mmCIF file of C-alpha atoms and ligand atoms in Angstrom:
data_model
loop_
_atom_site.group_PDB
_atom_site.id
_atom_site.type_symbol
_atom_site.label_atom_id
_atom_site.label_comp_id
_atom_site.label_asym_id
_atom_site.label_seq_id
_atom_site.Cartn_x
_atom_site.Cartn_y
_atom_site.Cartn_z
ATOM 1 C CA MET R 1 -2.834 -0.024 -26.835
ATOM 2 C CA SER R 2 -2.553 3.331 -27.194
ATOM 3 C CA GLU R 3 -6.620 4.401 -27.333
ATOM 4 C CA GLY R 4 -9.113 2.189 -25.875
ATOM 5 C CA ALA R 5 -12.893 2.477 -23.929
ATOM 6 C CA ILE R 6 -15.034 0.173 -21.400
ATOM 7 C CA SER R 7 -18.542 0.529 -20.386
ATOM 8 C CA ALA R 8 -20.445 -0.968 -17.734
ATOM 9 C CA ASP R 9 -23.777 -0.499 -15.810
ATOM 10 C CA TRP R 10 -21.886 2.332 -14.055
ATOM 11 C CA VAL R 11 -18.672 4.001 -13.309
ATOM 12 C CA VAL R 12 -17.665 5.678 -9.926
ATOM 13 C CA PRO R 13 -15.603 8.703 -10.901
ATOM 14 C CA VAL R 14 -14.918 9.060 -7.091
ATOM 15 C CA ASP R 15 -14.207 12.757 -7.344
ATOM 16 C CA GLY R 16 -17.877 13.148 -8.866
ATOM 17 C CA GLU R 17 -21.079 11.206 -8.375
ATOM 18 C CA PRO R 18 -21.795 7.789 -9.943
ATOM 19 C CA ILE R 19 -22.907 7.325 -13.470
ATOM 20 C CA ARG R 20 -25.442 4.928 -14.480
ATOM 21 C CA ASP R 21 -24.457 3.512 -17.954
ATOM 22 C CA GLY R 22 -21.227 4.958 -17.657
ATOM 23 C CA ARG R 23 -18.417 5.092 -20.156
ATOM 24 C CA VAL R 24 -14.447 5.970 -19.682
ATOM 25 C CA SER R 25 -12.457 6.360 -22.793
ATOM 26 C CA TRP R 26 -8.854 7.122 -23.105
ATOM 27 C CA ARG R 27 -6.036 7.679 -25.166
ATOM 28 C CA GLU R 28 -1.867 7.385 -25.358
ATOM 29 C CA GLY R 29 -2.491 6.530 -21.516
ATOM 30 C CA ARG R 30 -4.999 9.379 -20.347
ATOM 31 C CA ILE R 31 -8.443 9.516 -19.287
ATOM 32 C CA VAL R 32 -10.314 11.462 -22.770
ATOM 33 C CA GLU R 33 -13.856 10.762 -21.892
ATOM 34 C CA VAL R 34 -15.933 10.131 -18.450
ATOM 35 C CA GLY R 35 -19.635 9.698 -19.422
ATOM 36 C CA THR R 36 -22.676 7.968 -20.517
ATOM 37 C CA GLY R 37 -22.547 5.219 -23.586
ATOM 38 C CA ARG R 38 -21.949 2.008 -24.093
ATOM 39 C CA ALA R 39 -18.194 1.013 -25.732
ATOM 40 C CA GLU R 40 -17.743 -2.450 -27.726
ATOM 41 C CA ARG R 41 -16.255 -3.824 -24.314
ATOM 42 C CA HIS R 42 -19.285 -3.709 -21.982
ATOM 43 C CA VAL R 43 -19.101 -5.527 -18.799
ATOM 44 C CA ASP R 44 -22.836 -6.551 -17.536
ATOM 45 C CA GLY R 45 -23.407 -6.253 -13.862
ATOM 46 C CA GLY R 46 -19.962 -4.136 -13.401
ATOM 47 C CA VAL R 47 -18.718 -1.083 -11.888
ATOM 48 C CA ILE R 48 -15.497 0.941 -13.266
ATOM 49 C CA LEU R 49 -13.582 2.063 -10.884
ATOM 50 C CA PRO R 50 -10.060 4.425 -10.392
ATOM 51 C CA GLY R 51 -7.424 1.763 -10.160
ATOM 52 C CA LEU R 52 -6.773 0.975 -6.310
ATOM 53 C CA VAL R 53 -3.837 3.146 -5.289
ATOM 54 C CA ASN R 54 -2.216 1.186 -1.982
ATOM 55 C CA ALA R 55 -0.464 3.505 0.243
ATOM 56 C CA HIS R 56 1.456 0.888 1.962
ATOM 57 C CA SER R 57 2.618 -2.808 1.056
ATOM 58 C CA HIS R 58 5.746 -5.267 0.824
ATOM 59 C CA LEU R 59 5.221 -7.193 -2.411
ATOM 60 C CA GLU R 60 8.481 -8.843 -1.648
ATOM 61 C CA TYR R 61 6.315 -10.846 1.213
ATOM 62 C CA ALA R 62 3.803 -11.566 -0.398
ATOM 63 C CA VAL R 63 4.014 -15.275 0.184
ATOM 64 C CA TYR R 64 5.211 -14.734 3.827
ATOM 65 C CA GLY R 65 1.551 -15.954 5.063
ATOM 66 C CA GLY R 66 1.517 -17.194 8.705
ATOM 67 C CA PHE R 67 5.019 -16.799 9.456
ATOM 68 C CA GLY R 68 5.126 -16.523 13.199
ATOM 69 C CA ASP R 69 1.543 -15.912 13.973
ATOM 70 C CA GLY R 70 0.531 -15.182 17.122
ATOM 71 C CA GLU R 71 4.518 -14.247 18.415
ATOM 72 C CA VAL R 72 5.182 -11.793 20.552
ATOM 73 C CA PHE R 73 7.120 -8.753 18.619
ATOM 74 C CA GLY R 74 10.916 -10.029 19.210
ATOM 75 C CA SER R 75 10.403 -13.524 18.325
ATOM 76 C CA TRP R 76 8.149 -12.662 15.452
ATOM 77 C CA MET R 77 10.904 -10.571 13.810
ATOM 78 C CA ALA R 78 13.305 -12.912 14.533
ATOM 79 C CA THR R 79 11.842 -15.710 12.157
ATOM 80 C CA HIS R 80 11.159 -13.036 9.665
ATOM 81 C CA ILE R 81 14.858 -12.176 9.676
ATOM 82 C CA SER R 82 16.081 -15.572 9.890
ATOM 83 C CA ARG R 83 13.524 -17.063 7.264
ATOM 84 C CA LYS R 84 14.711 -14.318 4.832
ATOM 85 C CA ARG R 85 18.090 -15.170 4.700
ATOM 86 C CA SER R 86 17.566 -18.468 3.218
ATOM 87 C CA LEU R 87 16.346 -16.556 0.392
ATOM 88 C CA ALA R 88 18.943 -15.451 -2.965
ATOM 89 C CA TYR R 89 17.804 -12.265 -4.136
ATOM 90 C CA GLU R 90 16.370 -13.649 -7.339
ATOM 91 C CA ASP R 91 14.326 -15.335 -4.939
ATOM 92 C CA MET R 92 12.782 -12.153 -3.509
ATOM 93 C CA VAL R 93 12.511 -11.383 -7.364
ATOM 94 C CA ALA R 94 10.099 -14.538 -7.580
ATOM 95 C CA ILE R 95 8.184 -13.275 -4.395
ATOM 96 C CA ALA R 96 8.017 -10.054 -5.484
ATOM 97 C CA ARG R 97 6.267 -10.584 -8.940
ATOM 98 C CA ARG R 98 3.719 -13.041 -7.308
ATOM 99 C CA GLY R 99 2.966 -9.733 -5.122
ATOM 100 C CA ALA R 100 2.559 -7.467 -8.204
ATOM 101 C CA ALA R 101 0.433 -9.936 -9.975
ATOM 102 C CA ASP R 102 -2.215 -10.509 -6.780
ATOM 103 C CA ALA R 103 -2.259 -7.090 -6.922
ATOM 104 C CA LEU R 104 -2.821 -6.550 -10.436
ATOM 105 C CA ALA R 105 -5.671 -9.429 -10.154
ATOM 106 C CA ALA R 106 -6.955 -7.324 -7.077
ATOM 107 C CA GLY R 107 -7.489 -3.972 -9.117
ATOM 108 C CA ILE R 108 -4.341 -2.307 -7.432
ATOM 109 C CA THR R 109 -2.701 -0.024 -10.107
ATOM 110 C CA THR R 110 -0.535 1.685 -7.757
ATOM 111 C CA THR R 111 1.216 0.843 -5.182
ATOM 112 C CA ALA R 112 3.519 2.567 -2.597
ATOM 113 C CA ASP R 113 6.262 -0.200 -1.566
ATOM 114 C CA TYR R 114 9.096 -0.608 0.975
ATOM 115 C CA SER R 115 11.366 -2.859 -0.548
ATOM 116 C CA PHE R 116 14.301 -4.734 1.393
ATOM 117 C CA SER R 117 16.249 -5.865 -1.766
ATOM 118 C CA GLY R 118 14.731 -3.437 -4.372
ATOM 119 C CA ALA R 119 12.951 -6.658 -6.025
ATOM 120 C CA SER R 120 9.872 -5.040 -5.955
ATOM 121 C CA ALA R 121 10.937 -2.410 -8.470
ATOM 122 C CA THR R 122 11.933 -5.133 -11.019
ATOM 123 C CA ALA R 123 8.776 -7.224 -10.097
ATOM 124 C CA ALA R 124 6.527 -4.183 -11.041
ATOM 125 C CA ALA R 125 8.086 -2.907 -13.939
ATOM 126 C CA GLU R 126 8.138 -6.324 -15.645
ATOM 127 C CA LEU R 127 4.221 -6.983 -14.402
ATOM 128 C CA GLY R 128 3.169 -3.399 -15.589
ATOM 129 C CA LEU R 129 2.261 -2.283 -11.979
ATOM 130 C CA ARG R 130 2.638 0.964 -10.799
ATOM 131 C CA ALA R 131 4.839 1.484 -8.087
ATOM 132 C CA ILE R 132 6.719 4.116 -6.023
ATOM 133 C CA VAL R 133 9.243 1.478 -4.663
ATOM 134 C CA TYR R 134 10.697 3.025 -1.207
ATOM 135 C CA LEU R 135 14.063 0.883 -0.857
ATOM 136 C CA GLU R 136 14.826 0.336 2.541
ATOM 137 C CA VAL R 137 17.553 1.708 4.885
ATOM 138 C CA PHE R 138 18.545 0.263 8.022
ATOM 139 C CA GLY R 139 21.156 1.907 11.048
ATOM 140 C CA SER R 140 22.669 4.973 12.470
ATOM 141 C CA ASP R 141 25.270 5.561 10.015
ATOM 142 C CA PRO R 142 23.891 7.681 7.090
ATOM 143 C CA ALA R 143 26.797 6.168 5.084
ATOM 144 C CA ALA R 144 25.963 3.184 5.939
ATOM 145 C CA ALA R 145 22.429 3.541 5.118
ATOM 146 C CA GLU R 146 23.673 5.383 1.546
ATOM 147 C CA ARG R 147 25.834 2.270 0.826
ATOM 148 C CA GLN R 148 22.732 -0.145 1.246
ATOM 149 C CA PHE R 149 20.613 2.447 -0.906
ATOM 150 C CA ALA R 150 23.151 1.983 -3.610
ATOM 151 C CA GLU R 151 23.331 -1.361 -3.586
ATOM 152 C CA SER R 152 19.586 -2.082 -3.981
ATOM 153 C CA ARG R 153 19.589 1.027 -6.655
ATOM 154 C CA ASP R 154 21.910 -0.703 -8.851
ATOM 155 C CA ARG R 155 20.059 -3.711 -8.608
ATOM 156 C CA VAL R 156 17.153 -2.272 -10.453
ATOM 157 C CA SER R 157 16.449 -0.867 -14.112
ATOM 158 C CA GLU R 158 14.815 2.206 -14.610
ATOM 159 C CA SER R 159 10.753 2.256 -15.865
ATOM 160 C CA PRO R 160 8.177 4.315 -16.594
ATOM 161 C CA LEU R 161 6.225 2.815 -14.212
ATOM 162 C CA VAL R 162 7.960 3.074 -11.225
ATOM 163 C CA GLN R 163 9.365 6.115 -9.457
ATOM 164 C CA LEU R 164 12.310 4.946 -6.819
ATOM 165 C CA GLY R 165 11.937 6.564 -3.441
ATOM 166 C CA VAL R 166 13.763 5.441 -0.030
ATOM 167 C CA SER R 167 12.705 4.553 3.557
ATOM 168 C CA PRO R 168 14.119 4.349 6.182
ATOM 169 C CA HIS R 169 12.632 1.754 8.299
ATOM 170 C CA ALA R 170 11.216 3.032 11.605
ATOM 171 C CA PRO R 171 12.475 5.085 14.605
ATOM 172 C CA TYR R 172 13.325 2.024 16.035
ATOM 173 C CA THR R 173 15.798 0.788 13.369
ATOM 174 C CA CYS R 174 17.234 4.058 12.162
ATOM 175 C CA SER R 175 19.107 7.535 13.709
ATOM 176 C CA VAL R 176 17.054 10.758 13.089
ATOM 177 C CA GLU R 177 20.483 11.279 10.891
ATOM 178 C CA VAL R 178 19.431 8.853 8.439
ATOM 179 C CA TYR R 179 16.415 10.203 8.000
ATOM 180 C CA ARG R 180 17.805 13.536 7.246
ATOM 181 C CA TRP R 181 19.767 12.156 4.931
ATOM 182 C CA ALA R 182 16.888 10.088 3.067
ATOM 183 C CA LEU R 183 15.475 13.232 2.794
ATOM 184 C CA SER R 184 18.144 15.116 0.909
ATOM 185 C CA LEU R 185 17.851 12.927 -1.573
ATOM 186 C CA GLY R 186 14.730 14.990 -3.032
ATOM 187 C CA ILE R 187 13.007 11.450 -3.769
ATOM 188 C CA PRO R 188 9.343 9.942 -2.154
ATOM 189 C CA VAL R 189 10.655 8.840 1.334
ATOM 190 C CA GLY R 190 8.399 6.770 3.509
ATOM 191 C CA THR R 191 8.771 5.092 7.017
ATOM 192 C CA HIS R 192 7.097 3.136 9.655
ATOM 193 C CA LEU R 193 5.898 5.449 12.441
ATOM 194 C CA ALA R 194 4.098 4.730 15.690
ATOM 195 C CA GLU R 195 3.054 1.073 14.786
ATOM 196 C CA SER R 196 2.870 0.183 18.397
ATOM 197 C CA ALA R 197 3.094 0.670 22.125
ATOM 198 C CA ALA R 198 5.980 -1.168 22.167
ATOM 199 C CA GLU R 199 7.677 0.940 20.303
ATOM 200 C CA ASN R 200 7.369 3.789 22.172
ATOM 201 C CA ASP R 201 8.277 1.896 25.305
ATOM 202 C CA TYR R 202 11.742 0.672 23.529
ATOM 203 C CA LEU R 203 12.242 4.369 22.286
ATOM 204 C CA VAL R 204 11.543 5.770 25.530
ATOM 205 C CA SER R 205 13.126 3.414 28.075
ATOM 206 C CA GLY R 206 14.906 1.139 25.986
ATOM 207 C CA GLU R 207 12.045 -1.485 27.708
ATOM 208 C CA GLY R 208 9.131 -3.368 26.802
ATOM 209 C CA PRO R 209 8.890 -6.484 23.989
ATOM 210 C CA MET R 210 11.337 -4.782 21.973
ATOM 211 C CA ALA R 211 14.428 -4.748 24.489
ATOM 212 C CA PRO R 212 15.295 -8.473 22.992
ATOM 213 C CA SER R 213 15.781 -7.091 19.929
ATOM 214 C CA ARG R 214 18.322 -4.749 21.455
ATOM 215 C CA PRO R 215 21.166 -5.860 18.995
ATOM 216 C CA PHE R 216 19.089 -4.544 15.598
ATOM 217 C CA LEU R 217 17.592 -1.567 16.936
ATOM 218 C CA VAL R 218 19.225 1.976 17.273
ATOM 219 C CA GLU R 219 19.572 2.965 20.863
ATOM 220 C CA PRO R 220 16.475 4.642 22.787
ATOM 221 C CA THR R 221 15.760 8.020 22.122
ATOM 222 C CA GLY R 222 14.162 8.855 25.249
ATOM 223 C CA LEU R 223 11.325 10.227 23.544
ATOM 224 C CA ARG R 224 8.370 8.726 21.607
ATOM 225 C CA ALA R 225 8.322 7.728 18.374
ATOM 226 C CA VAL R 226 6.566 11.096 16.803
ATOM 227 C CA ALA R 227 8.712 13.214 18.861
ATOM 228 C CA THR R 228 11.688 11.314 18.202
ATOM 229 C CA LEU R 229 10.974 12.276 14.209
ATOM 230 C CA GLU R 230 10.082 15.630 15.378
ATOM 231 C CA SER R 231 12.773 17.465 13.370
ATOM 232 C CA VAL R 232 12.243 15.356 10.491
ATOM 233 C CA LEU R 233 8.351 15.251 9.898
ATOM 234 C CA GLY R 234 6.525 17.093 6.817
ATOM 235 C CA PRO R 235 4.752 16.550 3.573
ATOM 236 C CA GLU R 236 7.423 14.566 1.907
ATOM 237 C CA LEU R 237 7.554 11.659 4.736
ATOM 238 C CA LEU R 238 4.719 9.088 4.178
ATOM 239 C CA CYS R 239 4.080 7.612 7.725
ATOM 240 C CA ALA R 240 2.747 3.768 7.400
ATOM 241 C CA HIS R 241 0.520 2.476 10.393
ATOM 242 C CA CYS R 242 0.264 5.339 13.163
ATOM 243 C CA VAL R 243 -1.533 3.631 15.606
ATOM 244 C CA GLU R 244 -0.287 4.602 18.670
ATOM 245 C CA LEU R 245 -0.888 8.910 18.577
ATOM 246 C CA ASP R 246 -2.156 11.077 21.607
ATOM 247 C CA ALA R 247 -3.729 14.232 20.641
ATOM 248 C CA GLY R 248 -1.096 16.432 20.808
ATOM 249 C CA GLU R 249 1.042 13.908 18.081
ATOM 250 C CA ILE R 250 -2.018 13.673 16.010
ATOM 251 C CA GLU R 251 -2.065 17.709 15.758
ATOM 252 C CA LEU R 252 1.978 17.736 15.374
ATOM 253 C CA LEU R 253 1.506 16.067 12.344
ATOM 254 C CA ALA R 254 -1.279 17.824 10.829
ATOM 255 C CA ARG R 255 0.414 20.917 11.562
ATOM 256 C CA HIS R 256 3.976 19.136 9.551
ATOM 257 C CA ASP R 257 1.246 17.923 6.738
ATOM 258 C CA VAL R 258 2.515 14.708 7.264
ATOM 259 C CA PRO R 259 0.625 11.676 5.063
ATOM 260 C CA VAL R 260 -0.538 8.745 6.225
ATOM 261 C CA ALA R 261 -0.513 5.040 5.158
ATOM 262 C CA HIS R 262 -3.276 3.389 7.023
ATOM 263 C CA CYS R 263 -3.133 -0.282 7.608
ATOM 264 C CA PRO R 264 -5.972 -1.801 9.718
ATOM 265 C CA ARG R 265 -5.764 -5.524 9.234
ATOM 266 C CA SER R 266 -1.583 -5.385 9.782
ATOM 267 C CA ASN R 267 -1.810 -3.189 13.367
ATOM 268 C CA ALA R 268 -5.067 -5.777 14.072
ATOM 269 C CA PHE R 269 -3.472 -9.081 13.357
ATOM 270 C CA LEU R 270 -0.292 -8.043 14.707
ATOM 271 C CA GLY R 271 -2.276 -7.041 17.963
ATOM 272 C CA CYS R 272 -0.729 -3.219 17.813
ATOM 273 C CA GLY R 273 -4.347 -1.525 18.127
ATOM 274 C CA THR R 274 -6.407 0.474 15.446
ATOM 275 C CA ALA R 275 -5.123 3.945 14.506
ATOM 276 C CA PRO R 276 -7.769 6.878 15.110
ATOM 277 C CA LEU R 277 -8.409 7.232 12.039
ATOM 278 C CA VAL R 278 -11.252 9.387 12.221
ATOM 279 C CA GLU R 279 -9.479 11.878 14.537
ATOM 280 C CA LEU R 280 -6.219 11.954 11.617
ATOM 281 C CA LEU R 281 -9.230 12.642 9.002
ATOM 282 C CA ALA R 282 -10.614 15.467 10.997
ATOM 283 C CA ALA R 283 -7.431 17.236 11.406
ATOM 284 C CA GLY R 284 -7.077 17.249 7.993
ATOM 285 C CA ILE R 285 -4.483 15.067 7.880
ATOM 286 C CA ARG R 286 -3.554 12.693 4.137
ATOM 287 C CA VAL R 287 -4.836 9.059 4.633
ATOM 288 C CA GLY R 288 -4.793 6.193 2.181
ATOM 289 C CA LEU R 289 -5.005 2.554 2.759
ATOM 290 C CA GLY R 290 -2.951 0.355 2.965
ATOM 291 C CA THR R 291 -2.788 -3.269 2.922
ATOM 292 C CA ASP R 292 0.643 -3.953 4.259
ATOM 293 C CA SER R 293 1.945 -8.163 3.188
ATOM 294 C CA ALA R 294 0.932 -11.673 4.132
ATOM 295 C CA ALA R 295 3.919 -11.194 6.611
ATOM 296 C CA SER R 296 1.755 -9.478 9.052
ATOM 297 C CA ALA R 297 -2.251 -9.507 7.155
ATOM 298 C CA PRO R 298 -3.701 -12.812 5.925
ATOM 299 C CA SER R 299 -3.361 -11.615 2.454
ATOM 300 C CA SER R 300 -2.763 -8.391 0.423
ATOM 301 C CA ASP R 301 -6.221 -8.095 -0.268
ATOM 302 C CA PRO R 302 -7.497 -4.272 -0.516
ATOM 303 C CA TRP R 303 -11.304 -5.295 -0.316
ATOM 304 C CA GLU R 304 -10.982 -6.893 2.776
ATOM 305 C CA GLU R 305 -8.532 -3.830 4.033
ATOM 306 C CA LEU R 306 -11.582 -1.681 2.668
ATOM 307 C CA ARG R 307 -14.364 -3.223 4.786
ATOM 308 C CA THR R 308 -11.580 -3.980 7.884
ATOM 309 C CA ALA R 309 -10.817 -0.205 7.771
ATOM 310 C CA ILE R 310 -14.998 0.532 8.095
ATOM 311 C CA GLY R 311 -15.568 -2.298 10.718
ATOM 312 C CA THR R 312 -12.602 -0.888 12.853
ATOM 313 C CA ALA R 313 -13.413 2.736 12.698
ATOM 314 C CA ARG R 314 -16.666 2.281 13.421
ATOM 315 C CA ALA R 315 -16.019 0.084 16.118
ATOM 316 C CA ARG R 316 -13.790 2.377 17.602
ATOM 317 C CA GLU R 317 -15.963 5.363 17.415
ATOM 318 C CA ARG R 318 -19.080 2.973 18.498
ATOM 319 C CA ARG R 319 -21.050 5.191 15.619
ATOM 320 C CA SER R 320 -22.352 3.488 12.318
ATOM 321 C CA ASP R 321 -21.461 6.880 10.574
ATOM 322 C CA ALA R 322 -17.944 7.052 11.491
ATOM 323 C CA LEU R 323 -16.806 5.977 7.902
ATOM 324 C CA SER R 324 -19.386 5.377 4.814
ATOM 325 C CA ALA R 325 -18.323 3.183 2.141
ATOM 326 C CA ALA R 326 -17.567 6.813 -0.167
ATOM 327 C CA ASP R 327 -15.234 7.367 2.773
ATOM 328 C CA ALA R 328 -13.525 4.195 2.182
ATOM 329 C CA LEU R 329 -13.600 3.720 -1.205
ATOM 330 C CA ARG R 330 -11.725 7.418 -0.973
ATOM 331 C CA LEU R 331 -8.964 6.292 1.295
ATOM 332 C CA ALA R 332 -7.964 3.509 -1.138
ATOM 333 C CA THR R 333 -7.923 5.777 -4.332
ATOM 334 C CA LEU R 334 -7.728 9.516 -4.193
ATOM 335 C CA GLY R 335 -7.117 9.992 -0.421
ATOM 336 C CA ALA R 336 -4.132 7.674 -0.968
ATOM 337 C CA ALA R 337 -3.020 9.584 -4.496
ATOM 338 C CA GLN R 338 -2.788 12.485 -2.298
ATOM 339 C CA ALA R 339 -0.985 10.943 0.858
ATOM 340 C CA LEU R 340 1.848 9.511 -2.451
ATOM 341 C CA GLY R 341 1.596 13.558 -3.344
ATOM 342 C CA ARG R 342 0.287 12.131 -6.403
ATOM 343 C CA ASP R 343 -3.268 13.184 -7.062
ATOM 344 C CA HIS R 344 -2.741 15.081 -9.821
ATOM 345 C CA GLU R 345 -2.351 12.153 -11.965
ATOM 346 C CA LEU R 346 -4.007 9.294 -10.174
ATOM 347 C CA GLY R 347 -6.693 8.345 -8.142
ATOM 348 C CA SER R 348 -9.765 9.313 -9.987
ATOM 349 C CA LEU R 349 -11.566 8.763 -12.942
ATOM 350 C CA THR R 350 -11.105 12.502 -14.259
ATOM 351 C CA VAL R 351 -10.322 13.391 -17.543
ATOM 352 C CA GLY R 352 -6.406 14.186 -17.843
ATOM 353 C CA LYS R 353 -5.241 11.689 -15.468
ATOM 354 C CA ARG R 354 -3.423 8.549 -16.005
ATOM 355 C CA ALA R 355 -5.647 6.297 -16.922
ATOM 356 C CA ASP R 356 -5.714 3.637 -14.516
ATOM 357 C CA LEU R 357 -8.919 1.411 -13.979
ATOM 358 C CA ALA R 358 -10.344 -1.331 -12.017
ATOM 359 C CA VAL R 359 -13.546 -3.401 -13.356
ATOM 360 C CA VAL R 360 -15.535 -4.902 -10.969
ATOM 361 C CA SER R 361 -18.456 -7.366 -11.591
ATOM 362 C CA LEU R 362 -21.140 -7.617 -8.304
ATOM 363 C CA SER R 363 -23.049 -10.639 -10.932
ATOM 364 C CA GLY R 364 -24.257 -13.060 -8.142
ATOM 365 C CA THR R 365 -23.128 -10.997 -4.639
ATOM 366 C CA PRO R 366 -25.957 -10.098 -2.235
ATOM 367 C CA TYR R 367 -25.079 -6.587 -4.252
ATOM 368 C CA ASP R 368 -26.664 -7.666 -7.106
ATOM 369 C CA PRO R 369 -28.700 -5.782 -8.835
ATOM 370 C CA ILE R 370 -26.808 -2.701 -7.824
ATOM 371 C CA GLU R 371 -28.842 -0.188 -5.868
ATOM 372 C CA ASP R 372 -26.043 2.037 -4.659
ATOM 373 C CA PRO R 373 -22.892 1.587 -7.064
ATOM 374 C CA VAL R 374 -20.478 2.726 -3.815
ATOM 375 C CA VAL R 375 -21.719 0.007 -1.108
ATOM 376 C CA ALA R 376 -22.008 -2.121 -3.566
ATOM 377 C CA THR R 377 -18.714 -2.453 -4.545
ATOM 378 C CA VAL R 378 -16.836 -1.672 -1.470
ATOM 379 C CA PHE R 379 -19.423 -4.370 0.536
ATOM 380 C CA GLY R 380 -19.790 -6.749 -2.450
ATOM 381 C CA GLY R 381 -15.955 -6.394 -4.079
ATOM 382 C CA SER R 382 -12.824 -9.075 -3.658
ATOM 383 C CA PRO R 383 -10.158 -10.051 -5.782
ATOM 384 C CA GLN R 384 -12.570 -12.707 -7.532
ATOM 385 C CA ALA R 385 -15.046 -9.753 -8.544
ATOM 386 C CA VAL R 386 -12.419 -8.136 -10.662
ATOM 387 C CA VAL R 387 -13.339 -8.354 -14.084
ATOM 388 C CA GLU R 388 -10.094 -6.294 -15.522
ATOM 389 C CA THR R 389 -7.255 -4.307 -14.501
ATOM 390 C CA ILE R 390 -5.895 -1.076 -16.745
ATOM 391 C CA VAL R 391 -2.514 0.739 -16.100
ATOM 392 C CA ASP R 392 -1.518 3.542 -18.432
ATOM 393 C CA GLY R 393 -4.073 2.810 -20.738
ATOM 394 C CA THR R 394 -2.869 -0.710 -21.137
ATOM 395 C CA THR R 395 -4.885 -3.761 -19.887
ATOM 396 C CA ARG R 396 -2.704 -5.574 -16.928
ATOM 397 C CA PHE R 397 -5.051 -8.276 -16.048
ATOM 398 C CA ARG R 398 -7.840 -9.833 -17.368
ATOM 399 C CA GLN R 399 -10.061 -12.953 -15.389
ATOM 400 C CA GLU R 400 -10.026 -16.016 -17.258
ATOM 401 C CA GLU R 401 -6.979 -14.796 -19.844
ATOM 402 C CA THR R 402 -4.598 -13.903 -17.529
ATOM 403 C CA ALA R 403 -2.880 -16.609 -14.857
ATOM 404 C CA TRP R 404 0.813 -15.744 -14.617
ATOM 405 C CA PRO R 405 1.402 -19.926 -13.858
ATOM 406 C CA GLU R 406 5.274 -18.839 -13.597
ATOM 407 C CA VAL R 407 5.030 -16.662 -11.441
ATOM 408 C CA HIS R 408 3.242 -18.926 -9.116
ATOM 409 C CA SER R 409 5.303 -21.662 -9.637
ATOM 410 C CA THR R 410 8.392 -19.716 -8.579
ATOM 411 C CA ALA R 411 7.308 -17.774 -5.709
ATOM 412 C CA SER R 412 6.167 -20.770 -3.875
ATOM 413 C CA ALA R 413 9.212 -22.633 -4.502
ATOM 414 C CA ALA R 414 10.656 -19.542 -2.487
ATOM 415 C CA ARG R 415 8.025 -20.069 -0.205
ATOM 416 C CA GLN R 416 9.378 -23.602 0.121
ATOM 417 C CA ARG R 417 13.007 -22.861 0.810
ATOM 418 C CA MET R 418 11.742 -20.413 3.739
ATOM 419 C CA LEU R 419 9.914 -23.511 5.501
ATOM 420 C CA PRO R 420 11.484 -25.084 7.896
HETATM 421 ZN ZN1 ZN L 1 5.444 -2.012 6.633
#
C-alpha cells in the first residue's frame, strides 16, 4: 500500500504530547501527517503508537519456553546446547517465523535480533518485520569467527526491511580479537555484556558457576566483563543486559557512548539481578528495552517487559517516581531506536520517519474510558490488545484477520523435536 491513514481516540507520538482524536497518515512508507481528524479506518477506544522497537531478541528461541527452568547456569546452558543440536536449519527458520509473527502480533515493528543460524533474517523478511539481525559468532580466533559469519550470511537473502549485523556472543565466549574483527566490518555489532555475577567470576578467576562450561568458553582474562572489553567499547557496540556494573563501569560505558539493551524479565527469571537502569539513564547512556526470548523470559511479550521495567526500577530505587509509564514507553520506542542508531527514521510518530505503527484497543480493560493514554497503554496493553501493526506503511498484522496457522504448526513441530 503506497498510501494510508488510521485514526483513534488518541495518538501518542512519543516525541510530543498525546493527541486526542488523532490521525496518522503516510505515503510511500513514510509518515506525512500526525494530527487530529478521522480516517476511514478508525479504532474506537484505541491508541496509535509508534511501533515498538525491541532492543534485544532471539527470534530463533521463540518456542524454547521452560527449557532448563530453575537450573544453575552451567546445566541451563548445557540443556540449551544439546536441545538446539536436535534441530535442522529449516526448524530454526520455522521457529524464527513464529518469533517474527509473535512480534508483529504484539505491536513490535523493529527488532534487534541476535541470530545463531541466520534464520531470523529469513523469517523477518518473510513476515515483514523490520530487523537488524546480528549473526552470532563464538570463540577466540577471528578467522574462525569470519567463517561462522559467512556461513550464516550465505544462508540469508537480502531484504529492504532487514539489515545484517554481527554478534560476538559475550566476553566469556569470544576473545577481544574477535570483537575487533567484528567492529572492523562496518556493520551493526551487538553483544551480551555483564549479564551475571557468574560472568565476572569466570572472567576474573575461572571460578564460579560457569567453570564447568570452560570447554565452550574463552580463557579467563583476569578482568571483569566491562574491563575485558574496554578497548573495543564504543557507540557501535550494542550491549545487552549490563546488570553487573559498578559506578566506574557505568561511567566508562557513558564515556564511550555504549548503547544498552535492558532486559529486566530475562535478568530476573535467570536469577541474574536487575540492571541499574536509573543510573544508566542518569549517566546519559542510550537505553532500549528488550524482551530477550522465551529461552530465558516467560515469553516475548513486550507489554509484560514494559511493566517489569517499571516494577524492577521502582523496587530497586524504592520510590514510585523512579520510572514513569512515559519513561518506559520511551525505552520501548524512541530510546530503543536511539540505542540502535536508527532514531532518525524509527521510534516516534514524526513526519518523515518510516510509517511503523502499533494500534492498541483498551476497550474492556480497567483503563477504559481512557484518562491518560500513556498510562493506559503501558499498564493496560497486551498482545491481545493490539488490533493492527503497520510496518513501512503496510499492515502486517490485523486482529481477527492474521493468524499464520502454518507458522504456528511448523514451529510447534520443531519444539516437539527438542523435547526428550
Ligand atoms: Zn540474548
